[in-house]
XYZ file of C-alpha atoms in Angstrom:
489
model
C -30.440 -23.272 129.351
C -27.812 -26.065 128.913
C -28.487 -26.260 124.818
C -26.784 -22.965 124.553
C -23.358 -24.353 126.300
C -20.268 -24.984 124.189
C -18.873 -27.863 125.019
C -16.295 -28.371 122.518
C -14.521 -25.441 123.996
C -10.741 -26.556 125.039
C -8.264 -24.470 127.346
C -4.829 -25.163 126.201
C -1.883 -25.918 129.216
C 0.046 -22.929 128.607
C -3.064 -20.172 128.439
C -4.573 -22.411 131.855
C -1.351 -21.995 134.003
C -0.897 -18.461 132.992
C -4.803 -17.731 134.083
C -4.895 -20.204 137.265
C -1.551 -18.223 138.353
C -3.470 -14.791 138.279
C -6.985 -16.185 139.408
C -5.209 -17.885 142.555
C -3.835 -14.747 144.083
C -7.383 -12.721 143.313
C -9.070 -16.003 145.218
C -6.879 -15.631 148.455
C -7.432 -11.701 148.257
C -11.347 -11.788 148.224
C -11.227 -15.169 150.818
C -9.009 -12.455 153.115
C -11.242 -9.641 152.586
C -14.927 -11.834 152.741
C -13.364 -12.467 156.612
C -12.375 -9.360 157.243
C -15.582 -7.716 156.225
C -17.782 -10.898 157.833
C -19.705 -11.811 154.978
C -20.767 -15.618 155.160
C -20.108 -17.247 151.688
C -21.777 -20.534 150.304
C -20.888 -22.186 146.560
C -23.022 -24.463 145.614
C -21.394 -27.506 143.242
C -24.632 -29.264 141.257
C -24.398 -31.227 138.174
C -23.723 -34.671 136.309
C -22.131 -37.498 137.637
C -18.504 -37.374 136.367
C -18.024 -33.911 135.892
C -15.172 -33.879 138.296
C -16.688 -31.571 141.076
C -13.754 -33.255 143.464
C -11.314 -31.853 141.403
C -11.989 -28.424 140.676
C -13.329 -28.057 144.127
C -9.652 -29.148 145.301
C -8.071 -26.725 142.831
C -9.842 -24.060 144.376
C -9.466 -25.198 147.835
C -5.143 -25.173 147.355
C -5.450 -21.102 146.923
C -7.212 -20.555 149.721
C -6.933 -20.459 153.623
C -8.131 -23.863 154.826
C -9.104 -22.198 158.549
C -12.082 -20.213 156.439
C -14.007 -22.847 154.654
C -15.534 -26.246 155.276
C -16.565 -28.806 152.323
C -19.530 -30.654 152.549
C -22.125 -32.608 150.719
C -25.445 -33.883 151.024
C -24.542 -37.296 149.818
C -24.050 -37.843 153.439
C -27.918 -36.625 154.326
C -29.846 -38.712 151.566
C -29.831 -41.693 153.826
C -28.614 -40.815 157.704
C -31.328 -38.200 158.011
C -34.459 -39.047 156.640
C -36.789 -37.847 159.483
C -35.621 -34.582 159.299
C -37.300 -31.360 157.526
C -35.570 -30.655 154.396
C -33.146 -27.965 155.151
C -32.518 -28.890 158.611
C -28.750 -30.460 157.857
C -28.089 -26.741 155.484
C -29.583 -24.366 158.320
C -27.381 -26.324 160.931
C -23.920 -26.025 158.791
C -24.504 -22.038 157.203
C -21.020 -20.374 157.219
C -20.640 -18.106 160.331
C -20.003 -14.597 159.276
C -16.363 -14.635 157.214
C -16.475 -18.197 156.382
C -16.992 -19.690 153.321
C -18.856 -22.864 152.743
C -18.594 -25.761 149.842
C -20.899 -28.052 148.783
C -20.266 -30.967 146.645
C -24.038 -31.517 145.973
C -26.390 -29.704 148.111
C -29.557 -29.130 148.475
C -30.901 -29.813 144.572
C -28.859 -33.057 144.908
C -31.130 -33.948 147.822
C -34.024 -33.315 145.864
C -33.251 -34.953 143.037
C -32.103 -38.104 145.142
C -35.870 -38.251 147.700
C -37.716 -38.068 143.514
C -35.758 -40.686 141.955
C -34.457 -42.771 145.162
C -36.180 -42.782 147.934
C -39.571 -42.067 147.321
C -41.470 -43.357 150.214
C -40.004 -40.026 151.908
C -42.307 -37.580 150.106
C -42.831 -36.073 153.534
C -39.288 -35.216 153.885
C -39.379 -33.696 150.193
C -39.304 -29.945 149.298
C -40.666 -27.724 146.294
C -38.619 -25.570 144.131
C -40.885 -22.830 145.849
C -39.096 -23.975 149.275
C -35.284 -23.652 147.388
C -35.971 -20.138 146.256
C -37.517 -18.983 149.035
C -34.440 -20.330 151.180
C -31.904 -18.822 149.298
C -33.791 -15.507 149.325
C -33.575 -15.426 152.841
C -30.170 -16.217 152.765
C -29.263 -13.821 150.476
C -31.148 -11.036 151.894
C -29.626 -11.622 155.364
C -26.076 -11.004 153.541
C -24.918 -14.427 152.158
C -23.326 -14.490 148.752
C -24.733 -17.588 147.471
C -22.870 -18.661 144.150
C -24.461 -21.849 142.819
C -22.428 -23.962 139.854
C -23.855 -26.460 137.224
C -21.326 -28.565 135.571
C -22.483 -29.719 132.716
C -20.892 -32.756 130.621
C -22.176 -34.137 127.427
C -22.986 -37.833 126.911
C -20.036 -39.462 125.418
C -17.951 -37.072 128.152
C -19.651 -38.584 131.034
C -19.344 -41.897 129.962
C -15.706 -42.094 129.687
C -14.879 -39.991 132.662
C -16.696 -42.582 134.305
C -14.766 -45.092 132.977
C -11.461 -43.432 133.795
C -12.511 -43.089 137.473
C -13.625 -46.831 137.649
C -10.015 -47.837 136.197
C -8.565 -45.463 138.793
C -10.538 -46.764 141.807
C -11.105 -50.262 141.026
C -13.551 -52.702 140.056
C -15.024 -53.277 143.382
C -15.190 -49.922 144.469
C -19.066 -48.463 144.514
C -20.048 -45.244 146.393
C -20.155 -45.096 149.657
C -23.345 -43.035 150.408
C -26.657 -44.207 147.872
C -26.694 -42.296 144.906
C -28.641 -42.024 142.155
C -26.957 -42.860 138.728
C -27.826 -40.001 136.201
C -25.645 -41.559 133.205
C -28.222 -44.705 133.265
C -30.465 -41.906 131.302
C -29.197 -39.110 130.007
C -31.817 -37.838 127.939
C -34.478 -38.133 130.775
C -31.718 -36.330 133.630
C -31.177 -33.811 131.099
C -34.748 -32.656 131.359
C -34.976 -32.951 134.623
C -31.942 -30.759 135.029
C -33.488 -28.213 132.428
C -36.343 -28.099 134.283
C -34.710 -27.204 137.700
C -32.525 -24.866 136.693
C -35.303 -22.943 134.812
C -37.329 -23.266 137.937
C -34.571 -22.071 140.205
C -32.769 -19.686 138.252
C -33.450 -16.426 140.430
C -32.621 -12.842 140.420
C -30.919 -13.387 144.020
C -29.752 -16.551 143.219
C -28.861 -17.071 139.674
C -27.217 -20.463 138.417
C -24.054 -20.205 136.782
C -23.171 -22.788 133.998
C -19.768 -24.175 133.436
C -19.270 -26.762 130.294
C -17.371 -29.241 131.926
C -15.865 -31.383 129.383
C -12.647 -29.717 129.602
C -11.505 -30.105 133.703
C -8.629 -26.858 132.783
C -11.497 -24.653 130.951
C -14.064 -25.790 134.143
C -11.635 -24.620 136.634
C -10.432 -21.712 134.904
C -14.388 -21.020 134.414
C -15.655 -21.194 138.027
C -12.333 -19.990 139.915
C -12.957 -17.256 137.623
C -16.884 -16.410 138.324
C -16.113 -16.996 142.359
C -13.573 -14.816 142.201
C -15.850 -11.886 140.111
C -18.784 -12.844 142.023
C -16.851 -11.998 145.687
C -14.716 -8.788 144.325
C -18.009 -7.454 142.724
C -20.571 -8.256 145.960
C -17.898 -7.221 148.310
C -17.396 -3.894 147.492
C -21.292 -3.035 148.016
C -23.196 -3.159 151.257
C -25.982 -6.304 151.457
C -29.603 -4.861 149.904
C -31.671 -3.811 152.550
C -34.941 -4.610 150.945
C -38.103 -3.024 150.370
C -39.385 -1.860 153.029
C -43.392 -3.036 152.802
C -45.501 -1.000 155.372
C -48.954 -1.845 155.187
C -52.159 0.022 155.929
C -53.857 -2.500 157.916
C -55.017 -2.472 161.185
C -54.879 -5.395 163.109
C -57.241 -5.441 166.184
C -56.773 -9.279 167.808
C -56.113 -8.704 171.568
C -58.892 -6.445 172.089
C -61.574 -8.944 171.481
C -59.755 -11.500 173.649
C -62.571 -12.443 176.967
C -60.084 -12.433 179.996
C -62.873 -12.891 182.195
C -63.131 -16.523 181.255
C -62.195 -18.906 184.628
C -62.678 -22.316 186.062
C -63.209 -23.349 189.997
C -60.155 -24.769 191.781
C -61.654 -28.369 191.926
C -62.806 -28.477 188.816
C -59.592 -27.190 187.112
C -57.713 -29.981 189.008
C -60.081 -32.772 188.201
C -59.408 -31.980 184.582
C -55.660 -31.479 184.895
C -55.225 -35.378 185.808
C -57.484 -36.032 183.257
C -55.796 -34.063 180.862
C -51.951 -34.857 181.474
C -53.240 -39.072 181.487
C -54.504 -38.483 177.946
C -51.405 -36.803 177.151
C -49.252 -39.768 178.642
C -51.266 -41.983 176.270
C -50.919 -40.024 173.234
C -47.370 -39.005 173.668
C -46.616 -43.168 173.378
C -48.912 -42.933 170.679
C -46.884 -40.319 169.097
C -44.089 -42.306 169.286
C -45.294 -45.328 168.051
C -45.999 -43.423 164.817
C -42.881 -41.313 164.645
C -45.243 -38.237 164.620
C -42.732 -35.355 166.024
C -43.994 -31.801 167.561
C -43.300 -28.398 168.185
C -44.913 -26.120 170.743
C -43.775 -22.846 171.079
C -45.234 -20.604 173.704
C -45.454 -16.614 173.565
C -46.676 -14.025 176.166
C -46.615 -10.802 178.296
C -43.774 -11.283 181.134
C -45.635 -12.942 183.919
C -48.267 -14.034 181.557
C -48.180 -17.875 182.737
C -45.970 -19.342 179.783
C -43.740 -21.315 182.492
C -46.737 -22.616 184.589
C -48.504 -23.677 181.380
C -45.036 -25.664 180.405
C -44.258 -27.265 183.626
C -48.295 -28.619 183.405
C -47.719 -29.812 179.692
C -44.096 -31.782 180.495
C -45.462 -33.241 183.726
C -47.263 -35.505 181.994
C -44.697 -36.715 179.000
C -41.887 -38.940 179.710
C -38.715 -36.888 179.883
C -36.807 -38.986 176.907
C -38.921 -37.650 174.291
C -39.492 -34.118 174.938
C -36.735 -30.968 174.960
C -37.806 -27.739 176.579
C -35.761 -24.944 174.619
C -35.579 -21.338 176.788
C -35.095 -18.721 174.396
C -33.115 -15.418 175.556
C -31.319 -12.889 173.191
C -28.893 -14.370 171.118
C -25.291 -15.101 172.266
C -22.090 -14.184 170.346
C -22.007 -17.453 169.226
C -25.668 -17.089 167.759
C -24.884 -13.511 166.347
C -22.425 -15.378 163.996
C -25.679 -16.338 162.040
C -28.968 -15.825 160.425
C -31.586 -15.183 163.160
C -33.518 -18.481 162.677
C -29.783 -21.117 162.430
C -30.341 -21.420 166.452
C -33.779 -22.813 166.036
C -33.396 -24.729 163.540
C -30.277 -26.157 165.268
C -32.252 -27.078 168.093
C -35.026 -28.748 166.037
C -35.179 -32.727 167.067
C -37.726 -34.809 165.504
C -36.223 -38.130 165.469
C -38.591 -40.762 166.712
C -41.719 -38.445 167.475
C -40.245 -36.319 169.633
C -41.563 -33.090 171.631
C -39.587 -29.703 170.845
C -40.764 -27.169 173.245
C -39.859 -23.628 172.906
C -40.149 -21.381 175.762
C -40.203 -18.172 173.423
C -39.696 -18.351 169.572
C -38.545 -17.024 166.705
C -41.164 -14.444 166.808
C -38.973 -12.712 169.219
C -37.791 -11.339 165.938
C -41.040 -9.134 165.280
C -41.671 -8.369 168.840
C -39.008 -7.766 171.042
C -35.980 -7.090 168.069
C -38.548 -4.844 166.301
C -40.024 -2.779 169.429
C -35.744 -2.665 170.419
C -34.342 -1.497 167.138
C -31.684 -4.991 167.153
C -33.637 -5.082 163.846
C -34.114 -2.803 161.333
C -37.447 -1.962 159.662
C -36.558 -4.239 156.459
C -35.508 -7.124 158.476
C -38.093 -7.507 160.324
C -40.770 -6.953 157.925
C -39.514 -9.771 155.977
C -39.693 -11.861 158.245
C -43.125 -12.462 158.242
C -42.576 -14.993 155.111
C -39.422 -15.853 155.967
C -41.174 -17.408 159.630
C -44.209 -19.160 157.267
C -42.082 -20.877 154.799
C -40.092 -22.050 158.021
C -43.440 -23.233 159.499
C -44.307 -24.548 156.067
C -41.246 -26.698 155.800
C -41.775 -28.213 159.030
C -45.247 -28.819 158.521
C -44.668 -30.863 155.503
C -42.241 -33.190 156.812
C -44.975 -33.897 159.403
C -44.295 -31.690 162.311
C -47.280 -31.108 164.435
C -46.959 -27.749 165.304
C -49.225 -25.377 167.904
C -48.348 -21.755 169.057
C -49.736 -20.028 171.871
C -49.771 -16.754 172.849
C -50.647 -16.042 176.320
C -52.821 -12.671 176.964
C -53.270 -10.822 179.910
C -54.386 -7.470 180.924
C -52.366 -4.941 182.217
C -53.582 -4.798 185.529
C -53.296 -8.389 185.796
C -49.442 -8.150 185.382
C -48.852 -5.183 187.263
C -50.483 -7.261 189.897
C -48.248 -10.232 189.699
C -45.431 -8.240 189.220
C -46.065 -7.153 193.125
C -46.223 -10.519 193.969
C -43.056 -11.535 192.057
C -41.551 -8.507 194.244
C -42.833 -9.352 197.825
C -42.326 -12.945 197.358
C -38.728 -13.745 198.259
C -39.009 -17.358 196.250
C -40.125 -15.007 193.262
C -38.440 -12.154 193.079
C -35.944 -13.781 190.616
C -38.516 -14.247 188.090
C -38.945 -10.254 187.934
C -36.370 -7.542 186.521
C -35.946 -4.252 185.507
C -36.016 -5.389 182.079
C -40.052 -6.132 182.907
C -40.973 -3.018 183.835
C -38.789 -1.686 181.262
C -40.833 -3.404 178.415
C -44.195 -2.799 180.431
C -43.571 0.998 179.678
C -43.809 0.148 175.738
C -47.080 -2.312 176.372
C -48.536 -0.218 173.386
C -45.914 -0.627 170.893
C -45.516 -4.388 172.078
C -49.439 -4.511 171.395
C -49.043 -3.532 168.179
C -46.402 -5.517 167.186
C -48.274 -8.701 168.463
C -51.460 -8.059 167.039
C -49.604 -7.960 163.651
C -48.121 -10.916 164.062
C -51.194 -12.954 164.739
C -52.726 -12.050 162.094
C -49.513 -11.789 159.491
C -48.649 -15.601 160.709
C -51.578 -17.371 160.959
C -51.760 -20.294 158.911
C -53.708 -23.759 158.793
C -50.195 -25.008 158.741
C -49.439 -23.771 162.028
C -51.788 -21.731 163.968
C -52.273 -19.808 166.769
C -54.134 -20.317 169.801
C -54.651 -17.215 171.586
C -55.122 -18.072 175.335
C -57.102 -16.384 177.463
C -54.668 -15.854 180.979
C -55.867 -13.732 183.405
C -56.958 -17.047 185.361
C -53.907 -19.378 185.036
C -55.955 -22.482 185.871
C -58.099 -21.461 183.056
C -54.882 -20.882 181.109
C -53.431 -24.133 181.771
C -55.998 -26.643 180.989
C -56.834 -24.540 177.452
C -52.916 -25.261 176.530
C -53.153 -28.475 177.670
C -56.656 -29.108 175.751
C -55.456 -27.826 172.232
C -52.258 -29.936 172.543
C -54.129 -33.199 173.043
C -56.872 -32.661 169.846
C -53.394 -31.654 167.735
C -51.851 -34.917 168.956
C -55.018 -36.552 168.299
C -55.988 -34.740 165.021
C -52.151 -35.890 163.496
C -52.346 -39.640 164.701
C -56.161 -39.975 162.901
C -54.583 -38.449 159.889
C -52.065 -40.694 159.726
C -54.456 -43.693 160.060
């Protein structure tokens, strides 16, 4: 891709002020209308070390409002979060809706920097599978993604290089760890070929800018953001195919609700239980081994007795317990999964325990109508890869879903009603969604099977006896803790 650039071309002074002058006022115009219309914007800066990226990004910068876009750069990532999944620092800083978002260097920076730096992180590493599937998702949700190479021939980079050490001084040296790409050109270059072939997709597509000449680079990507924005904003986001398979998908029926345990016995093994998990949570720790647990269920399935059971035996510093209710107007801002990866905290092996999940948005937002047929349906792989990410940075993860029958909830709905210390844990919302149990039936027995993965898997627990309930959460936790510390032996 980078063979076929021109970089001899040249943009003379007079023909660059007369364009800049033009492409300025188009740049505020489409920043104006991107806000008005709410459509989150990120531009993506990649390419070789002296190409300037400061420069042009600050040319850009002076024709727009500063209130509606943020710079950053994963320079400042490489080192400070090393634990973390992949994406975790670009899910937690995506553009709320009508903002606009720079990176100088993002996330192919990052990957480029754990291959050639700091390899001993391969768990915190991603594929170029991972990139395009997180820009699709993106993308489909209605970001415009524009992603820039600059690319600057050898003898180029070398003196720009030199220019900028004469400008800063001797002594100065970055101030994040970098890796140097001008030590090798030849090998960089096809490494850079490489990616960019790789990640060169119909929803995100790179644009290449020959970089030798800073005026003919600006003029070049000013130019493309400003096409790019006029051209996406005057069309509604794709919707997507809509996929609607044939399938039937038959999970809950076979589940044995008759399965119980005696009183004594259930309590005998709940000490022994939460003192194994006291052991292993240390252990945990000691191996910076982090987990998620997210729990799923009817209303007054058990999810919050099953919880309280788990946490009472794990020291409160290294565990979170995340309730999830429908999204605020703060959360609405941004793509459906930003809040949980937001709350994600894995430094030092902790616990992140989610009290529903992002599955809410196949359940409850599909059953509702809050999301439409397309969104939905997508996000089936959208949820995996997410799973998938987290996995391979060395999340242990384990979902349950708690089933009852519907007897057995109509029954402790009555008790949540008669029992004065209860009857806040029951609302017309309940018996709202009880009236839809087949449609909510449906929808979960989809989603077992759609998201089911070695990865992260579900445990379907059998609820109709909480004590039964309890101990089987509390069982599966303890051989994932101890099936992750023998793997890392």
């Amino acid at each position: 891709m980078l063979e076929k650039l021109d970089l001899e071309q040249k943009l003379p002074k007079d023909e660059y002020n007369q364009a800049m002058e033009k492409l300025g006022l188009r740049l505020g115009q489409v920043q104006r209308q991107a806000r008005d219309l709410k459509r989150p914007v990120i531009i993506l800066f990649e390419g070789w070390r002296g190409a300037r990226r400061s420069l042009i990004i600050n040319k850009m910068m002076q024709e727009m409002d500063a209130r509606g876009f943020r710079v950053l750069s994963s320079l400042e990532v490489a080192s400070d979060e090393p634990c973390q999944p992949f994406f975790t620092y670009f899910w937690k800083n995506l553009p709320a809706k009508g903002h606009i978002a720079v990176y100088h260097r993002g996330w192919y920076y990052l990957k480029n920097y754990r291959e050639f730096v700091d390899k001993e992180n391969k768990q915190v590493d991603t594929t170029t599978e991972h990139i395009n599937a997180f820009e699709k998702t993106l993308v489909d949700d209605g970001y415009i993604l524009i992603k820039f190479f600059l690319h600057l021939s050898r003898k180029k980079q070398k003196s720009n290089l030199i220019k900028r050490s004469k400008t800063l001084g001797k002594a100065w040296k970055d101030k994040y760890s970098t890796y140097d790409d001008s030590d090798d050109y030849d090998k960089y270059l096809e490494c850079y070929e490489k990616l960019l072939e790789a990640t060169d997709t119909a929803q995100a597509p790179w644009n290449l800018v020959t970089a030798d000449d800073t005026r003919s680079a600006q003029v070049s990507v000013i130019g493309t953001i400003v096409d790019i924005l006029e051209r996406e904003l005057t069309v509604q986001p794709k919707a997507g195919e809509i996929q609607r398979s044939t399938e039937l998908y038959d999970v809950l029926s076979r589940v044995d609700l008759q399965k119980t345990i005696a009183k004594e016995k259930y309590k005998a093994k709940l000490d022994e239980y939460q003192n194994r998990l006291k052991q292993l949570q240390i252990d945990l720790f000691r191996a910076n081994i982090p987990a998620v647990i997210g729990f799923e269920g009817w209303d007054a399935a058990g999810k919050g007795g099953a919880i309280r059971r788990l946490t009472a035996a794990l020291d409160p510093l290294g565990y979170v317990v995340h309730p999830i209710v429908a999204p605020n107007e703060l959360e609405r801002q941004y793509h459906y999964l930003w809040r949980f990866w937001s709350r994600l905290n894995v430094k030092g092996g902790r616990v992140t325990i989610f009290d529903r999940t992002w599955y809410g948005r196949v359940m409850v937002e599909r059953i509702e109508g809050f999301a439409q047929p397309y969104e939905w349906q997508r996000a089936y792989d959208e949820i995996k890869d997410m799973e998938a990410q987290w996995a391979d940075s060395g999340i242990a993860i384990a979902k349950f879903w708690l089933q009852i029958d519907k007897d057995e909830q109509y029954r402790r709905f009555q008790e949540r009603e008669g029992n004065p210390d209860k009857q806040w844990k029951i609302t017309e919302e309940d018996w709202r969604n009880r009236e839809k149990w087949s449609q909510y039936e449906e929808a979960v027995n989809e989603m077992l099977v759609r998201t089911d993965t070695s990865y992260a898997p579900w445990t379907i627990v059998e609820g109709n006896d909480k004590y039964y309930a309890r101990l089987k959460v509390l069982e599966t936790v303890i051989n994932l803790f101890e099936e992750k510390l023998a793997k890392r032996k």
